[in-house]
């Protein structure tokens, strides 16, 4: 660490303040009432400190993170403002600790203020602290911090600011405001640290979804006119039959659902309604009035209640359209829904199924909780029915698979789409990345909470089991504890395919010992060898350890006396490998789950699968890697970086199997045949960075699916043995690798099919695009 000076720059009013710990009783009382401000900016602190100065601050910079230690500050409310270099994506956090014992649970997120390069956050520290760590938490290219200021909030700002911001966060409605305030009071009683961002959002973060709607969504008559003109230009438009089973729907919600169909920009629809023996006296006459009003509305009244599957089949029996859309009796279609579907079908006439993004709508009509989905991901679909709403299927396929099967109530649509995708090629599954469906969040609805309608989960599991029996008899469908979703597990073929785990290293035996030792001691899958590639180690301790591990029959140490080139080292190791499956493993990982290798082998062995990635954590049990998202930071970033272990992430994507464009080479498995087919890692263009991303993209281009599994868990200390790119030569090399990625993969970096154009590329947290 380097000792530096820092002074208190002033309180929130901008008045100068004395150094920390200095001043008269009056000075200390004034700062207690008015707050203080600590300027930690690089330009404000000097490079030469006086060791005796009580205001001295110790700073340390590592991998873009900046840590500060200073005289103990008392507990209280604090605001932090950081400025980063412009146009570099970031998702910064501030960590608070005593004696540098940092933890994710003592940290607060900073939100970007509008479109500026300024980020703000607030936190309540219930205990004194003497250490801060600022982490930009961006993509692969770390931004430089130009200014960091920390101030204690004055008394009036604490109360009035929190109340006002909570009201804005609750959209000025009493019920959500009281719920938010109650939640805050509960947290304040139970914790010694609170990230106030949830209760005190920054101006740039308030109403992010509302802002997105205003900027990117269908909003007005001009949008309607433009869409109508595009529809009119199509040579033909298919008739879309909307099937809607109805049972005792409240009159207001039923009217809103039907009215949303009549309000469609695309007029080529028919609404097929089955009244499933409703007992409420208003339902039958209400439906008959709508049918009399518009001849496109067809109604059948069932004499007895047959539940959702029988009712949906009755509605489908009325359908004459080429395509079938599903609408729940209390939900709402966006006005542009059927028009966007028609445009997508015109562009892809061989499509079999179309699905869109969706959000939720409350009793007051407020839209919230948007689900911005990826394109077709077979493994994600086997984990959950993420197609959900709006889904539109070819009518002949619905008939061919037998419609909605009784016995799968609650998951009848999931059962249907699983049977349809079995008959369709992946290119025939279309995703329209627009919010075309508003899912009603009312008590008893699965829109409100995944735990509602528990019977649906069991029926969904059974639908998946039958799907696997038809398509992958070696696989089992399992539940995921704490989630209403599923896990597919494939049996490993016999005899077990041998695996060659390649571990490049240069000294740092402290790391290597943990990596190799944890693999040898904790791994349940035993058909593997370890190839340690020694890239110019110098220390005697390292060579002694090489001799120690070489005593194992399944460990080899191979020298690679050449300049560091990660791609070349691994390619050389593959030529020595005896395994059918290759594992690229960093020398700074540590096994957590003993079944990690068995889990990854179970996927890597499949003919359709290319690369398989694992779930990696920082030592503080926050996520380091949950897959790679293209486009973040200009090239790529890691999904859900810094999310605490055990948390679900964006629509539970941090805890379920899924397909992704790429996974990190810190722990990657791939069949040797696939590795050779695409020519291994690129030793020329990507000697150090992005070689894993480039490799995965070439594997995907060759027709294989890349898979990420959260059920193989390891720690990752992230390349400490190589060092940072801090010399002109290294920076020039890194810039060249960025340019090579952008030149080779421009379309993929612009639109990752397993992400969403509606989500940010300026952070790794699945935030909404701004």
mmCIF file with all atom_site columns, C-alpha atoms in Angstrom, residues 9 66 111 133 156 269 405 427 508 521 607 632 634 651:
data_model
loop_
_atom_site.group_PDB
_atom_site.id
_atom_site.type_symbol
_atom_site.label_atom_id
_atom_site.label_alt_id
_atom_site.label_comp_id
_atom_site.label_asym_id
_atom_site.label_entity_id
_atom_site.label_seq_id
_atom_site.pdbx_PDB_ins_code
_atom_site.Cartn_x
_atom_site.Cartn_y
_atom_site.Cartn_z
_atom_site.occupancy
_atom_site.B_iso_or_equiv
_atom_site.pdbx_formal_charge
_atom_site.auth_seq_id
_atom_site.auth_comp_id
_atom_site.auth_asym_id
_atom_site.auth_atom_id
_atom_site.pdbx_PDB_model_num
ATOM 1  C CA . UNK A 1 9   ? -13.124 18.660  1.859   1.00 0.00 ? 9   UNK A CA 1
ATOM 2  C CA . UNK A 1 66  ? -9.308  1.159   -5.062  1.00 0.00 ? 66  UNK A CA 1
ATOM 3  C CA . UNK A 1 111 ? -26.276 4.066   -9.652  1.00 0.00 ? 111 UNK A CA 1
ATOM 4  C CA . UNK A 1 133 ? -13.065 -0.298  -1.150  1.00 0.00 ? 133 UNK A CA 1
ATOM 5  C CA . UNK A 1 156 ? -32.563 16.948  7.423   1.00 0.00 ? 156 UNK A CA 1
ATOM 6  C CA . UNK A 1 269 ? -57.555 -11.867 -35.719 1.00 0.00 ? 269 UNK A CA 1
ATOM 7  C CA . UNK A 1 405 ? -53.470 -32.360 -22.534 1.00 0.00 ? 405 UNK A CA 1
ATOM 8  C CA . UNK A 1 427 ? -34.243 -21.626 -36.499 1.00 0.00 ? 427 UNK A CA 1
ATOM 9  C CA . UNK A 1 508 ? 2.658   -18.966 -7.568  1.00 0.00 ? 508 UNK A CA 1
ATOM 10 C CA . UNK A 1 521 ? -8.876  -34.531 -3.205  1.00 0.00 ? 521 UNK A CA 1
ATOM 11 C CA . UNK A 1 607 ? -22.919 -34.694 -29.528 1.00 0.00 ? 607 UNK A CA 1
ATOM 12 C CA . UNK A 1 632 ? -20.833 -5.657  -22.304 1.00 0.00 ? 632 UNK A CA 1
ATOM 13 C CA . UNK A 1 634 ? -17.761 -3.166  -25.845 1.00 0.00 ? 634 UNK A CA 1
ATOM 14 C CA . UNK A 1 651 ? -35.388 -14.245 -13.501 1.00 0.00 ? 651 UNK A CA 1
#
